[in-house]
């Protein structure tokens, strides 16, 4: 069953009865996207939350000069969407794009709201997910203000070793808020320090 990884993930937070699992499964859908396809585009309303089964996505902001600012990567067993757009059902500030062929489970806004009513403990589950995301976001903001690019890169490498091996270095640089040339210098410096 393609949805089993999602059910296993949910079990880390809450227990669902067989009946609740059936209700949940009736409200979600499985989708495949190709590398380069968008799940959400800036300016469109985000209609779904996505749980990644396989693949990798990036969430980014495109500024007026066409510069891409990556704020998030997501891989297997991670959630992704433009959360602000999804919650408020307002135009998205961010793009979410597949950087690999990606398989995922999607839950529409309407289905999500129905699930909160039909299975109230799912609201607690999603609250826990959003709390974790908020804490991670706050920590990243503090790192960006208080740490050097080298320190930020070392933390990225430590926290997300599976991601660094899968994405181009210019994307890592964008996520860190530096140029790919500066990231190359940092990596060269780290090799010399070994």
PDB file of C-alpha atoms in Angstrom:
ATOM      1  CA  UNK A   1       0.000   0.000   0.000  1.00  0.00           C
ATOM      2  CA  UNK A   2       1.529   3.304  -1.148  1.00  0.00           C
ATOM      3  CA  UNK A   3       0.077   5.176   1.849  1.00  0.00           C
ATOM      4  CA  UNK A   4       1.783   2.980   4.473  1.00  0.00           C
ATOM      5  CA  UNK A   5       4.752   5.351   5.030  1.00  0.00           C
ATOM      6  CA  UNK A   6       2.287   8.123   5.913  1.00  0.00           C
ATOM      7  CA  UNK A   7       0.429   5.868   8.357  1.00  0.00           C
ATOM      8  CA  UNK A   8       3.753   4.823   9.918  1.00  0.00           C
ATOM      9  CA  UNK A   9       4.763   8.472  10.257  1.00  0.00           C
ATOM     10  CA  UNK A  10       1.472   9.396  11.938  1.00  0.00           C
ATOM     11  CA  UNK A  11       1.941   6.501  14.399  1.00  0.00           C
ATOM     12  CA  UNK A  12       5.017   8.315  15.731  1.00  0.00           C
ATOM     13  CA  UNK A  13       2.637  10.950  17.132  1.00  0.00           C
ATOM     14  CA  UNK A  14      -0.830   9.436  17.576  1.00  0.00           C
ATOM     15  CA  UNK A  15      -2.630   6.098  17.329  1.00  0.00           C
ATOM     16  CA  UNK A  16      -5.403   5.614  14.788  1.00  0.00           C
ATOM     17  CA  UNK A  17      -8.026   2.888  14.856  1.00  0.00           C
ATOM     18  CA  UNK A  18      -8.612   0.859  11.685  1.00  0.00           C
ATOM     19  CA  UNK A  19     -11.792   2.863  11.087  1.00  0.00           C
ATOM     20  CA  UNK A  20      -9.891   6.153  11.468  1.00  0.00           C
ATOM     21  CA  UNK A  21      -7.211   4.914   9.062  1.00  0.00           C
ATOM     22  CA  UNK A  22      -9.926   4.103   6.511  1.00  0.00           C
ATOM     23  CA  UNK A  23     -11.425   7.593   6.885  1.00  0.00           C
ATOM     24  CA  UNK A  24      -7.980   9.151   6.443  1.00  0.00           C
ATOM     25  CA  UNK A  25      -7.189   7.016   3.391  1.00  0.00           C
ATOM     26  CA  UNK A  26     -10.485   8.052   1.795  1.00  0.00           C
ATOM     27  CA  UNK A  27      -9.447  11.728   2.031  1.00  0.00           C
ATOM     28  CA  UNK A  28      -5.932  11.555   0.579  1.00  0.00           C
ATOM     29  CA  UNK A  29      -4.563  10.866  -2.883  1.00  0.00           C
ATOM     30  CA  UNK A  30      -1.327   9.554  -4.328  1.00  0.00           C
ATOM     31  CA  UNK A  31       0.422  11.636  -7.014  1.00  0.00           C
ATOM     32  CA  UNK A  32       3.582  11.445  -9.095  1.00  0.00           C
ATOM     33  CA  UNK A  33       5.439  14.529 -10.272  1.00  0.00           C
ATOM     34  CA  UNK A  34       8.398  14.809 -12.614  1.00  0.00           C
ATOM     35  CA  UNK A  35      11.621  16.661 -11.864  1.00  0.00           C
ATOM     36  CA  UNK A  36      10.981  20.347 -12.520  1.00  0.00           C
ATOM     37  CA  UNK A  37       7.217  20.248 -11.953  1.00  0.00           C
ATOM     38  CA  UNK A  38       5.673  22.616  -9.429  1.00  0.00           C
ATOM     39  CA  UNK A  39       3.425  21.610  -6.545  1.00  0.00           C
ATOM     40  CA  UNK A  40       2.729  25.277  -5.767  1.00  0.00           C
ATOM     41  CA  UNK A  41       3.617  28.471  -7.635  1.00  0.00           C
ATOM     42  CA  UNK A  42       4.037  31.948  -6.205  1.00  0.00           C
ATOM     43  CA  UNK A  43       0.739  33.824  -6.548  1.00  0.00           C
ATOM     44  CA  UNK A  44      -1.460  30.705  -6.740  1.00  0.00           C
ATOM     45  CA  UNK A  45      -3.459  29.490  -3.753  1.00  0.00           C
ATOM     46  CA  UNK A  46      -1.910  26.373  -2.193  1.00  0.00           C
ATOM     47  CA  UNK A  47      -4.672  23.752  -2.298  1.00  0.00           C
ATOM     48  CA  UNK A  48      -2.779  20.807  -0.731  1.00  0.00           C
ATOM     49  CA  UNK A  49      -0.311  19.711   1.892  1.00  0.00           C
ATOM     50  CA  UNK A  50       2.117  17.077   0.644  1.00  0.00           C
ATOM     51  CA  UNK A  51       3.801  14.127   2.356  1.00  0.00           C
ATOM     52  CA  UNK A  52       6.781  12.930   0.355  1.00  0.00           C
ATOM     53  CA  UNK A  53       7.057   9.194  -0.287  1.00  0.00           C
ATOM     54  CA  UNK A  54      10.081   9.447  -2.588  1.00  0.00           C
ATOM     55  CA  UNK A  55      11.939  12.302  -4.213  1.00  0.00           C
ATOM     56  CA  UNK A  56      12.979  15.782  -3.184  1.00  0.00           C
ATOM     57  CA  UNK A  57      11.445  19.261  -3.398  1.00  0.00           C
ATOM     58  CA  UNK A  58      12.631  22.786  -2.778  1.00  0.00           C
ATOM     59  CA  UNK A  59      10.570  25.670  -1.441  1.00  0.00           C
ATOM     60  CA  UNK A  60      11.798  29.019  -2.655  1.00  0.00           C
ATOM     61  CA  UNK A  61      10.983  32.668  -3.137  1.00  0.00           C
ATOM     62  CA  UNK A  62      11.716  34.340  -6.471  1.00  0.00           C
ATOM     63  CA  UNK A  63      12.575  38.011  -6.008  1.00  0.00           C
ATOM     64  CA  UNK A  64      11.921  40.848  -8.498  1.00  0.00           C
ATOM     65  CA  UNK A  65      15.382  40.402 -10.050  1.00  0.00           C
ATOM     66  CA  UNK A  66      14.697  36.718 -10.748  1.00  0.00           C
ATOM     67  CA  UNK A  67      16.969  35.559  -7.936  1.00  0.00           C
ATOM     68  CA  UNK A  68      15.899  32.322  -6.272  1.00  0.00           C
ATOM     69  CA  UNK A  69      16.037  32.177  -2.451  1.00  0.00           C
ATOM     70  CA  UNK A  70      15.641  28.600  -1.191  1.00  0.00           C
ATOM     71  CA  UNK A  71      14.093  28.366   2.244  1.00  0.00           C
ATOM     72  CA  UNK A  72      13.447  24.636   2.538  1.00  0.00           C
ATOM     73  CA  UNK A  73      14.213  21.224   1.079  1.00  0.00           C
ATOM     74  CA  UNK A  74      11.967  18.239   1.700  1.00  0.00           C
ATOM     75  CA  UNK A  75      12.708  14.539   1.213  1.00  0.00           C
ATOM     76  CA  UNK A  76      11.091  11.230   2.126  1.00  0.00           C
ATOM     77  CA  UNK A  77       8.853  11.312   5.217  1.00  0.00           C
ATOM     78  CA  UNK A  78       8.786  15.132   5.234  1.00  0.00           C
ATOM     79  CA  UNK A  79       5.857  17.475   4.673  1.00  0.00           C
ATOM     80  CA  UNK A  80       5.904  20.353   2.223  1.00  0.00           C
ATOM     81  CA  UNK A  81       3.649  23.137   0.947  1.00  0.00           C
ATOM     82  CA  UNK A  82       3.339  26.898   1.244  1.00  0.00           C
ATOM     83  CA  UNK A  83       1.917  26.645   4.757  1.00  0.00           C
ATOM     84  CA  UNK A  84       0.779  30.277   4.982  1.00  0.00           C
ATOM     85  CA  UNK A  85      -1.122  29.996   1.708  1.00  0.00           C
ATOM     86  CA  UNK A  86      -2.581  26.606   2.630  1.00  0.00           C
ATOM     87  CA  UNK A  87      -3.847  27.715   6.042  1.00  0.00           C
ATOM     88  CA  UNK A  88      -5.266  31.061   4.892  1.00  0.00           C
ATOM     89  CA  UNK A  89      -6.240  29.945   1.376  1.00  0.00           C
ATOM     90  CA  UNK A  90      -4.546  33.095   0.043  1.00  0.00           C
ATOM     91  CA  UNK A  91      -2.011  33.462  -2.798  1.00  0.00           C
ATOM     92  CA  UNK A  92       1.305  31.703  -2.159  1.00  0.00           C
ATOM     93  CA  UNK A  93       4.474  33.621  -1.353  1.00  0.00           C
ATOM     94  CA  UNK A  94       6.613  30.616  -2.292  1.00  0.00           C
ATOM     95  CA  UNK A  95       7.140  28.091  -5.048  1.00  0.00           C
ATOM     96  CA  UNK A  96       7.430  24.385  -4.273  1.00  0.00           C
ATOM     97  CA  UNK A  97       9.198  22.538  -7.067  1.00  0.00           C
ATOM     98  CA  UNK A  98      10.347  18.938  -7.511  1.00  0.00           C
ATOM     99  CA  UNK A  99      14.105  18.645  -7.917  1.00  0.00           C
ATOM    100  CA  UNK A 100      13.784  14.892  -8.449  1.00  0.00           C
ATOM    101  CA  UNK A 101      10.937  12.752  -9.740  1.00  0.00           C
ATOM    102  CA  UNK A 102       8.694  12.756  -6.685  1.00  0.00           C
ATOM    103  CA  UNK A 103       5.902  10.546  -5.360  1.00  0.00           C
ATOM    104  CA  UNK A 104       3.718  11.928  -2.633  1.00  0.00           C
ATOM    105  CA  UNK A 105       0.472  11.834  -0.747  1.00  0.00           C
ATOM    106  CA  UNK A 106      -1.597  14.981  -0.946  1.00  0.00           C
ATOM    107  CA  UNK A 107      -4.349  16.218   1.326  1.00  0.00           C
ATOM    108  CA  UNK A 108      -6.587  19.035   0.140  1.00  0.00           C
ATOM    109  CA  UNK A 109      -7.511  21.941   2.369  1.00  0.00           C
ATOM    110  CA  UNK A 110     -11.157  20.827   2.429  1.00  0.00           C
ATOM    111  CA  UNK A 111     -10.263  17.196   3.233  1.00  0.00           C
ATOM    112  CA  UNK A 112      -7.914  18.353   5.969  1.00  0.00           C
ATOM    113  CA  UNK A 113     -10.652  20.424   7.605  1.00  0.00           C
ATOM    114  CA  UNK A 114     -13.085  17.473   7.373  1.00  0.00           C
ATOM    115  CA  UNK A 115     -10.481  15.172   8.942  1.00  0.00           C
ATOM    116  CA  UNK A 116     -10.086  17.535  11.904  1.00  0.00           C
ATOM    117  CA  UNK A 117     -13.808  17.131  12.565  1.00  0.00           C
ATOM    118  CA  UNK A 118     -14.016  13.386  11.878  1.00  0.00           C
ATOM    119  CA  UNK A 119     -10.760  12.474  13.637  1.00  0.00           C
ATOM    120  CA  UNK A 120     -10.037  15.250  16.172  1.00  0.00           C
ATOM    121  CA  UNK A 121      -6.669  13.770  17.196  1.00  0.00           C
ATOM    122  CA  UNK A 122      -5.375  14.530  13.682  1.00  0.00           C
ATOM    123  CA  UNK A 123      -5.580  18.207  14.599  1.00  0.00           C
ATOM    124  CA  UNK A 124      -3.145  17.469  17.450  1.00  0.00           C
ATOM    125  CA  UNK A 125      -0.918  15.544  15.018  1.00  0.00           C
ATOM    126  CA  UNK A 126      -0.746  18.433  12.552  1.00  0.00           C
ATOM    127  CA  UNK A 127      -0.218  20.915  15.393  1.00  0.00           C
ATOM    128  CA  UNK A 128       2.826  18.914  16.485  1.00  0.00           C
ATOM    129  CA  UNK A 129       4.185  18.940  12.921  1.00  0.00           C
ATOM    130  CA  UNK A 130       3.689  22.704  12.606  1.00  0.00           C
ATOM    131  CA  UNK A 131       5.299  23.274  16.029  1.00  0.00           C
ATOM    132  CA  UNK A 132       8.394  21.336  14.947  1.00  0.00           C
ATOM    133  CA  UNK A 133       8.554  23.302  11.697  1.00  0.00           C
ATOM    134  CA  UNK A 134       8.240  26.609  13.570  1.00  0.00           C
ATOM    135  CA  UNK A 135      11.058  25.728  15.954  1.00  0.00           C
ATOM    136  CA  UNK A 136      13.307  24.660  13.053  1.00  0.00           C
ATOM    137  CA  UNK A 137      12.502  27.896  11.222  1.00  0.00           C
ATOM    138  CA  UNK A 138      13.286  30.023  14.276  1.00  0.00           C
ATOM    139  CA  UNK A 139      16.597  28.244  14.792  1.00  0.00           C
ATOM    140  CA  UNK A 140      17.501  28.813  11.158  1.00  0.00           C
ATOM    141  CA  UNK A 141      16.711  32.538  11.431  1.00  0.00           C
ATOM    142  CA  UNK A 142      18.973  32.862  14.483  1.00  0.00           C
ATOM    143  CA  UNK A 143      21.781  30.940  12.723  1.00  0.00           C
ATOM    144  CA  UNK A 144      21.501  33.244   9.691  1.00  0.00           C
ATOM    145  CA  UNK A 145      21.896  36.314  11.923  1.00  0.00           C
ATOM    146  CA  UNK A 146      24.528  35.035  14.305  1.00  0.00           C
ATOM    147  CA  UNK A 147      26.737  32.498  12.508  1.00  0.00           C
ATOM    148  CA  UNK A 148      29.255  32.625   9.724  1.00  0.00           C
ATOM    149  CA  UNK A 149      28.513  30.978   6.389  1.00  0.00           C
ATOM    150  CA  UNK A 150      31.011  28.247   7.253  1.00  0.00           C
ATOM    151  CA  UNK A 151      29.241  27.497  10.544  1.00  0.00           C
ATOM    152  CA  UNK A 152      25.855  27.442   8.775  1.00  0.00           C
ATOM    153  CA  UNK A 153      27.206  25.052   6.143  1.00  0.00           C
ATOM    154  CA  UNK A 154      28.620  22.697   8.795  1.00  0.00           C
ATOM    155  CA  UNK A 155      25.244  22.639  10.573  1.00  0.00           C
ATOM    156  CA  UNK A 156      23.433  22.011   7.270  1.00  0.00           C
ATOM    157  CA  UNK A 157      25.806  19.143   6.472  1.00  0.00           C
ATOM    158  CA  UNK A 158      25.380  17.652   9.957  1.00  0.00           C
ATOM    159  CA  UNK A 159      21.588  18.029  10.092  1.00  0.00           C
ATOM    160  CA  UNK A 160      20.803  17.054   6.492  1.00  0.00           C
ATOM    161  CA  UNK A 161      23.485  14.663   5.200  1.00  0.00           C
ATOM    162  CA  UNK A 162      21.031  12.865   2.910  1.00  0.00           C
ATOM    163  CA  UNK A 163      19.979  16.099   1.242  1.00  0.00           C
ATOM    164  CA  UNK A 164      23.439  17.450   0.442  1.00  0.00           C
ATOM    165  CA  UNK A 165      24.269  14.337  -1.581  1.00  0.00           C
ATOM    166  CA  UNK A 166      21.141  14.751  -3.720  1.00  0.00           C
ATOM    167  CA  UNK A 167      21.072  18.404  -4.703  1.00  0.00           C
ATOM    168  CA  UNK A 168      23.309  20.675  -6.775  1.00  0.00           C
ATOM    169  CA  UNK A 169      25.740  22.832  -4.830  1.00  0.00           C
ATOM    170  CA  UNK A 170      24.212  26.075  -6.135  1.00  0.00           C
ATOM    171  CA  UNK A 171      20.994  25.087  -4.329  1.00  0.00           C
ATOM    172  CA  UNK A 172      22.872  24.443  -1.093  1.00  0.00           C
ATOM    173  CA  UNK A 173      24.476  27.879  -1.528  1.00  0.00           C
ATOM    174  CA  UNK A 174      21.074  29.513  -2.105  1.00  0.00           C
ATOM    175  CA  UNK A 175      19.706  27.853   1.029  1.00  0.00           C
ATOM    176  CA  UNK A 176      22.694  29.166   3.004  1.00  0.00           C
ATOM    177  CA  UNK A 177      22.326  32.658   1.541  1.00  0.00           C
ATOM    178  CA  UNK A 178      25.729  32.644  -0.168  1.00  0.00           C
ATOM    179  CA  UNK A 179      27.081  32.278  -3.706  1.00  0.00           C
ATOM    180  CA  UNK A 180      28.125  28.898  -5.081  1.00  0.00           C
ATOM    181  CA  UNK A 181      31.667  30.283  -5.436  1.00  0.00           C
ATOM    182  CA  UNK A 182      31.777  31.148  -1.728  1.00  0.00           C
ATOM    183  CA  UNK A 183      30.462  27.672  -0.870  1.00  0.00           C
ATOM    184  CA  UNK A 184      33.302  26.214  -2.963  1.00  0.00           C
ATOM    185  CA  UNK A 185      35.814  28.276  -0.963  1.00  0.00           C
ATOM    186  CA  UNK A 186      34.293  27.033   2.313  1.00  0.00           C
ATOM    187  CA  UNK A 187      34.499  23.417   1.148  1.00  0.00           C
ATOM    188  CA  UNK A 188      38.117  23.854  -0.004  1.00  0.00           C
ATOM    189  CA  UNK A 189      38.985  25.427   3.352  1.00  0.00           C
ATOM    190  CA  UNK A 190      37.392  22.492   5.207  1.00  0.00           C
ATOM    191  CA  UNK A 191      39.443  20.008   3.177  1.00  0.00           C
ATOM    192  CA  UNK A 192      42.657  21.868   4.061  1.00  0.00           C
ATOM    193  CA  UNK A 193      41.689  21.831   7.754  1.00  0.00           C
ATOM    194  CA  UNK A 194      41.423  18.039   7.832  1.00  0.00           C
TER     195      UNK A 194
END
